[in-house]
Amino acid sequence: MKHAKLQALAIAVTLALSAGNAAAQDAAADAMTAPQIRASLESQGYTRVNDVEFEDGVWKADARSADGQRVELRVDPATGKVYPEDAVSTLGEADVRAKLSAAGYSKVDDVKFDDGVWTADAEDANGRDLKLTLDPETGEVVGKDRD
Protein backbone atom coordinates (compact mmCIF):
# COMPACT_ATOMS: atom_id res chain seq x y z
CA MET A 1 0.00 0.00 0.00
CA LYS A 2 2.80 2.40 0.93
CA HIS A 3 4.56 1.60 -2.36
CA ALA A 4 1.36 2.29 -4.32
CA LYS A 5 0.97 5.70 -2.67
CA LEU A 6 4.58 6.59 -3.41
CA GLN A 7 4.14 5.45 -7.00
CA ALA A 8 0.96 7.52 -7.36
CA LEU A 9 2.75 10.55 -5.94
CA ALA A 10 5.66 10.01 -8.32
CA ILE A 11 3.27 9.89 -11.28
CA ALA A 12 1.55 13.09 -10.16
CA VAL A 13 4.89 14.87 -9.74
CA THR A 14 6.08 13.62 -13.14
CA LEU A 15 2.91 14.97 -14.76
CA ALA A 16 3.40 18.32 -13.10
CA LEU A 17 7.05 18.58 -14.07
CA SER A 18 6.39 17.54 -17.65
CA ALA A 19 3.74 20.25 -17.86
CA GLY A 20 6.46 22.65 -16.82
CA ASN A 21 4.38 25.00 -14.75
CA ALA A 22 4.70 26.08 -11.17
CA ALA A 23 0.95 26.09 -10.52
CA ALA A 24 0.60 22.44 -11.42
CA GLN A 25 3.64 21.61 -9.29
CA ASP A 26 1.98 23.26 -6.29
CA ALA A 27 -1.06 20.99 -6.70
CA ALA A 28 0.80 17.81 -7.67
CA ALA A 29 1.07 16.46 -4.14
CA ASP A 30 -2.73 16.48 -3.80
CA ALA A 31 -3.61 15.44 -7.37
CA MET A 32 -5.35 12.17 -8.12
CA THR A 33 -3.73 10.00 -10.79
CA ALA A 34 -5.33 9.09 -14.12
CA PRO A 35 -6.14 5.54 -12.91
CA GLN A 36 -7.74 6.99 -9.76
CA ILE A 37 -9.82 9.40 -11.85
CA ARG A 38 -10.95 6.55 -14.13
CA ALA A 39 -11.89 4.38 -11.13
CA SER A 40 -13.74 7.25 -9.47
CA LEU A 41 -15.77 7.97 -12.62
CA GLU A 42 -16.62 4.29 -13.05
CA SER A 43 -17.72 4.05 -9.40
CA GLN A 44 -20.10 6.94 -10.10
CA GLY A 45 -21.75 5.04 -12.97
CA TYR A 46 -19.83 6.37 -15.96
CA THR A 47 -18.79 3.79 -18.55
CA ARG A 48 -16.41 3.77 -21.51
CA VAL A 49 -14.17 6.27 -19.74
CA ASN A 50 -11.38 7.32 -22.09
CA ASP A 51 -9.12 10.20 -23.07
CA VAL A 52 -8.30 10.93 -19.43
CA GLU A 53 -5.91 13.89 -19.62
CA PHE A 54 -4.62 16.52 -17.21
CA GLU A 55 -5.20 19.89 -18.85
CA ASP A 56 -5.75 23.44 -17.62
CA GLY A 57 -5.19 22.28 -14.03
CA VAL A 58 -8.05 19.73 -14.03
CA TRP A 59 -8.60 16.23 -15.32
CA LYS A 60 -10.67 15.91 -18.50
CA ALA A 61 -12.31 12.73 -19.73
CA ASP A 62 -14.82 11.43 -22.24
CA ALA A 63 -17.33 8.86 -21.02
CA ARG A 64 -20.85 7.51 -21.30
CA SER A 65 -23.42 8.55 -18.71
CA ALA A 66 -25.77 6.08 -17.02
CA ASP A 67 -28.31 6.66 -19.82
CA GLY A 68 -25.68 5.91 -22.49
CA GLN A 69 -25.11 9.49 -23.62
CA ARG A 70 -21.58 10.59 -24.55
CA VAL A 71 -20.36 13.26 -22.11
CA GLU A 72 -17.26 15.33 -21.63
CA LEU A 73 -16.27 15.74 -18.00
CA ARG A 74 -13.99 17.98 -15.98
CA VAL A 75 -12.78 16.52 -12.67
CA ASP A 76 -11.31 18.31 -9.66
CA PRO A 77 -7.79 16.84 -9.32
CA ALA A 78 -7.83 16.97 -5.51
CA THR A 79 -11.36 15.79 -4.68
CA GLY A 80 -12.55 13.92 -7.77
CA LYS A 81 -15.70 16.07 -7.99
CA VAL A 82 -17.17 15.73 -11.48
CA TYR A 83 -18.31 18.68 -13.60
CA PRO A 84 -20.31 17.47 -16.62
CA GLU A 85 -20.15 19.67 -19.71
CA ASP A 86 -23.87 20.45 -19.43
CA ALA A 87 -23.72 21.61 -15.79
CA VAL A 88 -25.52 24.83 -14.95
CA SER A 89 -23.89 27.54 -12.87
CA THR A 90 -25.57 29.39 -10.04
CA LEU A 91 -22.98 32.17 -10.39
CA GLY A 92 -22.64 35.04 -12.82
CA GLU A 93 -19.50 36.60 -14.22
CA ALA A 94 -19.56 39.37 -11.59
CA ASP A 95 -19.73 36.73 -8.83
CA VAL A 96 -16.71 34.92 -10.26
CA ARG A 97 -14.71 38.13 -10.55
CA ALA A 98 -15.56 39.04 -6.94
CA LYS A 99 -14.56 35.59 -5.63
CA LEU A 100 -11.25 35.71 -7.48
CA SER A 101 -10.53 39.19 -6.17
CA ALA A 102 -11.36 38.08 -2.61
CA ALA A 103 -9.00 35.11 -3.06
CA GLY A 104 -6.12 37.47 -3.91
CA TYR A 105 -6.09 37.29 -7.71
CA SER A 106 -5.66 40.43 -9.80
CA LYS A 107 -5.84 41.35 -13.48
CA VAL A 108 -8.83 39.00 -13.88
CA ASP A 109 -9.69 38.69 -17.56
CA ASP A 110 -11.44 36.45 -20.07
CA VAL A 111 -14.01 35.12 -17.57
CA LYS A 112 -16.37 32.64 -19.21
CA PHE A 113 -18.59 29.69 -18.48
CA ASP A 114 -17.85 26.78 -20.81
CA ASP A 115 -18.13 22.99 -20.65
CA GLY A 116 -19.65 23.05 -17.16
CA VAL A 117 -16.99 25.13 -15.42
CA TRP A 118 -15.95 28.76 -15.13
CA THR A 119 -12.54 29.71 -16.52
CA ALA A 120 -10.57 32.92 -16.15
CA ASP A 121 -7.13 34.33 -16.74
CA ALA A 122 -5.63 36.08 -13.72
CA GLU A 123 -2.43 36.95 -11.91
CA ASP A 124 -1.70 35.38 -8.53
CA ALA A 125 -0.05 37.12 -5.55
CA ASN A 126 3.39 36.09 -6.87
CA GLY A 127 2.77 37.76 -10.24
CA ARG A 128 2.29 34.51 -12.17
CA ASP A 129 -0.19 34.59 -15.05
CA LEU A 130 -2.58 31.67 -14.61
CA LYS A 131 -5.52 30.08 -16.34
CA LEU A 132 -7.98 29.18 -13.58
CA THR A 133 -10.81 26.66 -13.57
CA LEU A 134 -13.59 27.29 -11.05
CA ASP A 135 -16.42 25.28 -9.54
CA PRO A 136 -19.72 26.44 -11.15
CA GLU A 137 -21.60 26.38 -7.83
CA THR A 138 -19.09 27.83 -5.36
CA GLY A 139 -16.62 29.78 -7.50
CA GLU A 140 -13.78 27.95 -5.75
CA VAL A 141 -10.61 27.55 -7.84
CA VAL A 142 -10.28 23.83 -8.60
CA GLY A 143 -7.53 24.02 -11.22
CA LYS A 144 -4.57 26.25 -12.04
CA ASP A 145 -2.31 26.22 -15.05
CA ARG A 146 0.35 28.64 -16.22
CA ASP A 147 -1.22 30.85 -18.87
PDB file of C-alpha atoms in Angstrom:
ATOM      1  CA  MET A   1       0.000   0.000   0.000  1.00  0.00           C
ATOM      2  CA  LYS A   2       2.800   2.399   0.935  1.00  0.00           C
ATOM      3  CA  HIS A   3       4.565   1.597  -2.361  1.00  0.00           C
ATOM      4  CA  ALA A   4       1.365   2.286  -4.321  1.00  0.00           C
ATOM      5  CA  LYS A   5       0.972   5.700  -2.670  1.00  0.00           C
ATOM      6  CA  LEU A   6       4.585   6.590  -3.410  1.00  0.00           C
ATOM      7  CA  GLN A   7       4.145   5.449  -7.001  1.00  0.00           C
ATOM      8  CA  ALA A   8       0.956   7.519  -7.355  1.00  0.00           C
ATOM      9  CA  LEU A   9       2.747  10.551  -5.942  1.00  0.00           C
ATOM     10  CA  ALA A  10       5.663  10.009  -8.322  1.00  0.00           C
ATOM     11  CA  ILE A  11       3.266   9.886 -11.277  1.00  0.00           C
ATOM     12  CA  ALA A  12       1.552  13.093 -10.163  1.00  0.00           C
ATOM     13  CA  VAL A  13       4.885  14.869  -9.738  1.00  0.00           C
ATOM     14  CA  THR A  14       6.078  13.624 -13.137  1.00  0.00           C
ATOM     15  CA  LEU A  15       2.906  14.974 -14.756  1.00  0.00           C
ATOM     16  CA  ALA A  16       3.400  18.324 -13.100  1.00  0.00           C
ATOM     17  CA  LEU A  17       7.048  18.576 -14.072  1.00  0.00           C
ATOM     18  CA  SER A  18       6.390  17.542 -17.648  1.00  0.00           C
ATOM     19  CA  ALA A  19       3.739  20.250 -17.861  1.00  0.00           C
ATOM     20  CA  GLY A  20       6.465  22.648 -16.816  1.00  0.00           C
ATOM     21  CA  ASN A  21       4.381  24.998 -14.749  1.00  0.00           C
ATOM     22  CA  ALA A  22       4.698  26.080 -11.166  1.00  0.00           C
ATOM     23  CA  ALA A  23       0.947  26.091 -10.517  1.00  0.00           C
ATOM     24  CA  ALA A  24       0.602  22.439 -11.422  1.00  0.00           C
ATOM     25  CA  GLN A  25       3.645  21.615  -9.293  1.00  0.00           C
ATOM     26  CA  ASP A  26       1.979  23.257  -6.292  1.00  0.00           C
ATOM     27  CA  ALA A  27      -1.063  20.989  -6.699  1.00  0.00           C
ATOM     28  CA  ALA A  28       0.801  17.807  -7.672  1.00  0.00           C
ATOM     29  CA  ALA A  29       1.066  16.461  -4.136  1.00  0.00           C
ATOM     30  CA  ASP A  30      -2.730  16.475  -3.799  1.00  0.00           C
ATOM     31  CA  ALA A  31      -3.609  15.438  -7.369  1.00  0.00           C
ATOM     32  CA  MET A  32      -5.346  12.171  -8.116  1.00  0.00           C
ATOM     33  CA  THR A  33      -3.732  10.002 -10.792  1.00  0.00           C
ATOM     34  CA  ALA A  34      -5.330   9.091 -14.124  1.00  0.00           C
ATOM     35  CA  PRO A  35      -6.145   5.539 -12.912  1.00  0.00           C
ATOM     36  CA  GLN A  36      -7.744   6.985  -9.759  1.00  0.00           C
ATOM     37  CA  ILE A  37      -9.821   9.396 -11.848  1.00  0.00           C
ATOM     38  CA  ARG A  38     -10.946   6.554 -14.128  1.00  0.00           C
ATOM     39  CA  ALA A  39     -11.894   4.376 -11.127  1.00  0.00           C
ATOM     40  CA  SER A  40     -13.736   7.253  -9.473  1.00  0.00           C
ATOM     41  CA  LEU A  41     -15.765   7.966 -12.615  1.00  0.00           C
ATOM     42  CA  GLU A  42     -16.620   4.287 -13.053  1.00  0.00           C
ATOM     43  CA  SER A  43     -17.720   4.053  -9.404  1.00  0.00           C
ATOM     44  CA  GLN A  44     -20.103   6.941 -10.102  1.00  0.00           C
ATOM     45  CA  GLY A  45     -21.746   5.044 -12.969  1.00  0.00           C
ATOM     46  CA  TYR A  46     -19.832   6.369 -15.961  1.00  0.00           C
ATOM     47  CA  THR A  47     -18.789   3.791 -18.550  1.00  0.00           C
ATOM     48  CA  ARG A  48     -16.411   3.771 -21.512  1.00  0.00           C
ATOM     49  CA  VAL A  49     -14.170   6.268 -19.745  1.00  0.00           C
ATOM     50  CA  ASN A  50     -11.378   7.325 -22.089  1.00  0.00           C
ATOM     51  CA  ASP A  51      -9.124  10.203 -23.072  1.00  0.00           C
ATOM     52  CA  VAL A  52      -8.296  10.933 -19.427  1.00  0.00           C
ATOM     53  CA  GLU A  53      -5.911  13.891 -19.618  1.00  0.00           C
ATOM     54  CA  PHE A  54      -4.618  16.520 -17.207  1.00  0.00           C
ATOM     55  CA  GLU A  55      -5.197  19.890 -18.853  1.00  0.00           C
ATOM     56  CA  ASP A  56      -5.752  23.440 -17.617  1.00  0.00           C
ATOM     57  CA  GLY A  57      -5.189  22.283 -14.033  1.00  0.00           C
ATOM     58  CA  VAL A  58      -8.046  19.734 -14.027  1.00  0.00           C
ATOM     59  CA  TRP A  59      -8.602  16.230 -15.319  1.00  0.00           C
ATOM     60  CA  LYS A  60     -10.672  15.906 -18.503  1.00  0.00           C
ATOM     61  CA  ALA A  61     -12.306  12.728 -19.726  1.00  0.00           C
ATOM     62  CA  ASP A  62     -14.822  11.431 -22.241  1.00  0.00           C
ATOM     63  CA  ALA A  63     -17.327   8.857 -21.023  1.00  0.00           C
ATOM     64  CA  ARG A  64     -20.851   7.508 -21.302  1.00  0.00           C
ATOM     65  CA  SER A  65     -23.417   8.548 -18.710  1.00  0.00           C
ATOM     66  CA  ALA A  66     -25.769   6.079 -17.024  1.00  0.00           C
ATOM     67  CA  ASP A  67     -28.313   6.662 -19.819  1.00  0.00           C
ATOM     68  CA  GLY A  68     -25.684   5.908 -22.491  1.00  0.00           C
ATOM     69  CA  GLN A  69     -25.105   9.493 -23.624  1.00  0.00           C
ATOM     70  CA  ARG A  70     -21.578  10.586 -24.551  1.00  0.00           C
ATOM     71  CA  VAL A  71     -20.362  13.257 -22.106  1.00  0.00           C
ATOM     72  CA  GLU A  72     -17.257  15.331 -21.626  1.00  0.00           C
ATOM     73  CA  LEU A  73     -16.274  15.735 -18.000  1.00  0.00           C
ATOM     74  CA  ARG A  74     -13.989  17.976 -15.977  1.00  0.00           C
ATOM     75  CA  VAL A  75     -12.781  16.516 -12.672  1.00  0.00           C
ATOM     76  CA  ASP A  76     -11.311  18.308  -9.659  1.00  0.00           C
ATOM     77  CA  PRO A  77      -7.789  16.839  -9.322  1.00  0.00           C
ATOM     78  CA  ALA A  78      -7.834  16.967  -5.512  1.00  0.00           C
ATOM     79  CA  THR A  79     -11.362  15.795  -4.681  1.00  0.00           C
ATOM     80  CA  GLY A  80     -12.554  13.925  -7.770  1.00  0.00           C
ATOM     81  CA  LYS A  81     -15.703  16.067  -7.988  1.00  0.00           C
ATOM     82  CA  VAL A  82     -17.174  15.733 -11.479  1.00  0.00           C
ATOM     83  CA  TYR A  83     -18.307  18.676 -13.596  1.00  0.00           C
ATOM     84  CA  PRO A  84     -20.315  17.470 -16.620  1.00  0.00           C
ATOM     85  CA  GLU A  85     -20.145  19.675 -19.708  1.00  0.00           C
ATOM     86  CA  ASP A  86     -23.875  20.452 -19.429  1.00  0.00           C
ATOM     87  CA  ALA A  87     -23.717  21.608 -15.792  1.00  0.00           C
ATOM     88  CA  VAL A  88     -25.518  24.833 -14.947  1.00  0.00           C
ATOM     89  CA  SER A  89     -23.892  27.541 -12.874  1.00  0.00           C
ATOM     90  CA  THR A  90     -25.565  29.386 -10.038  1.00  0.00           C
ATOM     91  CA  LEU A  91     -22.982  32.175 -10.392  1.00  0.00           C
ATOM     92  CA  GLY A  92     -22.644  35.036 -12.823  1.00  0.00           C
ATOM     93  CA  GLU A  93     -19.498  36.605 -14.220  1.00  0.00           C
ATOM     94  CA  ALA A  94     -19.565  39.366 -11.587  1.00  0.00           C
ATOM     95  CA  ASP A  95     -19.726  36.730  -8.825  1.00  0.00           C
ATOM     96  CA  VAL A  96     -16.707  34.916 -10.257  1.00  0.00           C
ATOM     97  CA  ARG A  97     -14.705  38.125 -10.552  1.00  0.00           C
ATOM     98  CA  ALA A  98     -15.558  39.038  -6.941  1.00  0.00           C
ATOM     99  CA  LYS A  99     -14.564  35.594  -5.635  1.00  0.00           C
ATOM    100  CA  LEU A 100     -11.250  35.707  -7.480  1.00  0.00           C
ATOM    101  CA  SER A 101     -10.527  39.188  -6.173  1.00  0.00           C
ATOM    102  CA  ALA A 102     -11.360  38.084  -2.609  1.00  0.00           C
ATOM    103  CA  ALA A 103      -8.995  35.107  -3.062  1.00  0.00           C
ATOM    104  CA  GLY A 104      -6.123  37.473  -3.905  1.00  0.00           C
ATOM    105  CA  TYR A 105      -6.092  37.294  -7.705  1.00  0.00           C
ATOM    106  CA  SER A 106      -5.657  40.431  -9.796  1.00  0.00           C
ATOM    107  CA  LYS A 107      -5.843  41.346 -13.478  1.00  0.00           C
ATOM    108  CA  VAL A 108      -8.827  38.998 -13.882  1.00  0.00           C
ATOM    109  CA  ASP A 109      -9.693  38.691 -17.562  1.00  0.00           C
ATOM    110  CA  ASP A 110     -11.441  36.447 -20.072  1.00  0.00           C
ATOM    111  CA  VAL A 111     -14.009  35.117 -17.568  1.00  0.00           C
ATOM    112  CA  LYS A 112     -16.366  32.642 -19.213  1.00  0.00           C
ATOM    113  CA  PHE A 113     -18.589  29.692 -18.482  1.00  0.00           C
ATOM    114  CA  ASP A 114     -17.852  26.784 -20.813  1.00  0.00           C
ATOM    115  CA  ASP A 115     -18.126  22.993 -20.648  1.00  0.00           C
ATOM    116  CA  GLY A 116     -19.655  23.050 -17.160  1.00  0.00           C
ATOM    117  CA  VAL A 117     -16.990  25.134 -15.421  1.00  0.00           C
ATOM    118  CA  TRP A 118     -15.948  28.756 -15.133  1.00  0.00           C
ATOM    119  CA  THR A 119     -12.538  29.708 -16.522  1.00  0.00           C
ATOM    120  CA  ALA A 120     -10.572  32.915 -16.147  1.00  0.00           C
ATOM    121  CA  ASP A 121      -7.129  34.328 -16.736  1.00  0.00           C
ATOM    122  CA  ALA A 122      -5.627  36.080 -13.724  1.00  0.00           C
ATOM    123  CA  GLU A 123      -2.433  36.951 -11.913  1.00  0.00           C
ATOM    124  CA  ASP A 124      -1.704  35.384  -8.528  1.00  0.00           C
ATOM    125  CA  ALA A 125      -0.053  37.120  -5.551  1.00  0.00           C
ATOM    126  CA  ASN A 126       3.388  36.085  -6.875  1.00  0.00           C
ATOM    127  CA  GLY A 127       2.774  37.756 -10.236  1.00  0.00           C
ATOM    128  CA  ARG A 128       2.289  34.506 -12.174  1.00  0.00           C
ATOM    129  CA  ASP A 129      -0.194  34.587 -15.046  1.00  0.00           C
ATOM    130  CA  LEU A 130      -2.580  31.671 -14.613  1.00  0.00           C
ATOM    131  CA  LYS A 131      -5.518  30.075 -16.338  1.00  0.00           C
ATOM    132  CA  LEU A 132      -7.980  29.181 -13.581  1.00  0.00           C
ATOM    133  CA  THR A 133     -10.808  26.660 -13.572  1.00  0.00           C
ATOM    134  CA  LEU A 134     -13.590  27.293 -11.048  1.00  0.00           C
ATOM    135  CA  ASP A 135     -16.423  25.281  -9.542  1.00  0.00           C
ATOM    136  CA  PRO A 136     -19.717  26.442 -11.153  1.00  0.00           C
ATOM    137  CA  GLU A 137     -21.597  26.384  -7.832  1.00  0.00           C
ATOM    138  CA  THR A 138     -19.092  27.831  -5.362  1.00  0.00           C
ATOM    139  CA  GLY A 139     -16.620  29.782  -7.500  1.00  0.00           C
ATOM    140  CA  GLU A 140     -13.777  27.945  -5.746  1.00  0.00           C
ATOM    141  CA  VAL A 141     -10.609  27.547  -7.838  1.00  0.00           C
ATOM    142  CA  VAL A 142     -10.279  23.834  -8.602  1.00  0.00           C
ATOM    143  CA  GLY A 143      -7.534  24.019 -11.219  1.00  0.00           C
ATOM    144  CA  LYS A 144      -4.570  26.249 -12.038  1.00  0.00           C
ATOM    145  CA  ASP A 145      -2.311  26.224 -15.045  1.00  0.00           C
ATOM    146  CA  ARG A 146       0.349  28.641 -16.217  1.00  0.00           C
ATOM    147  CA  ASP A 147      -1.224  30.852 -18.875  1.00  0.00           C
TER     148      ASP A 147
END
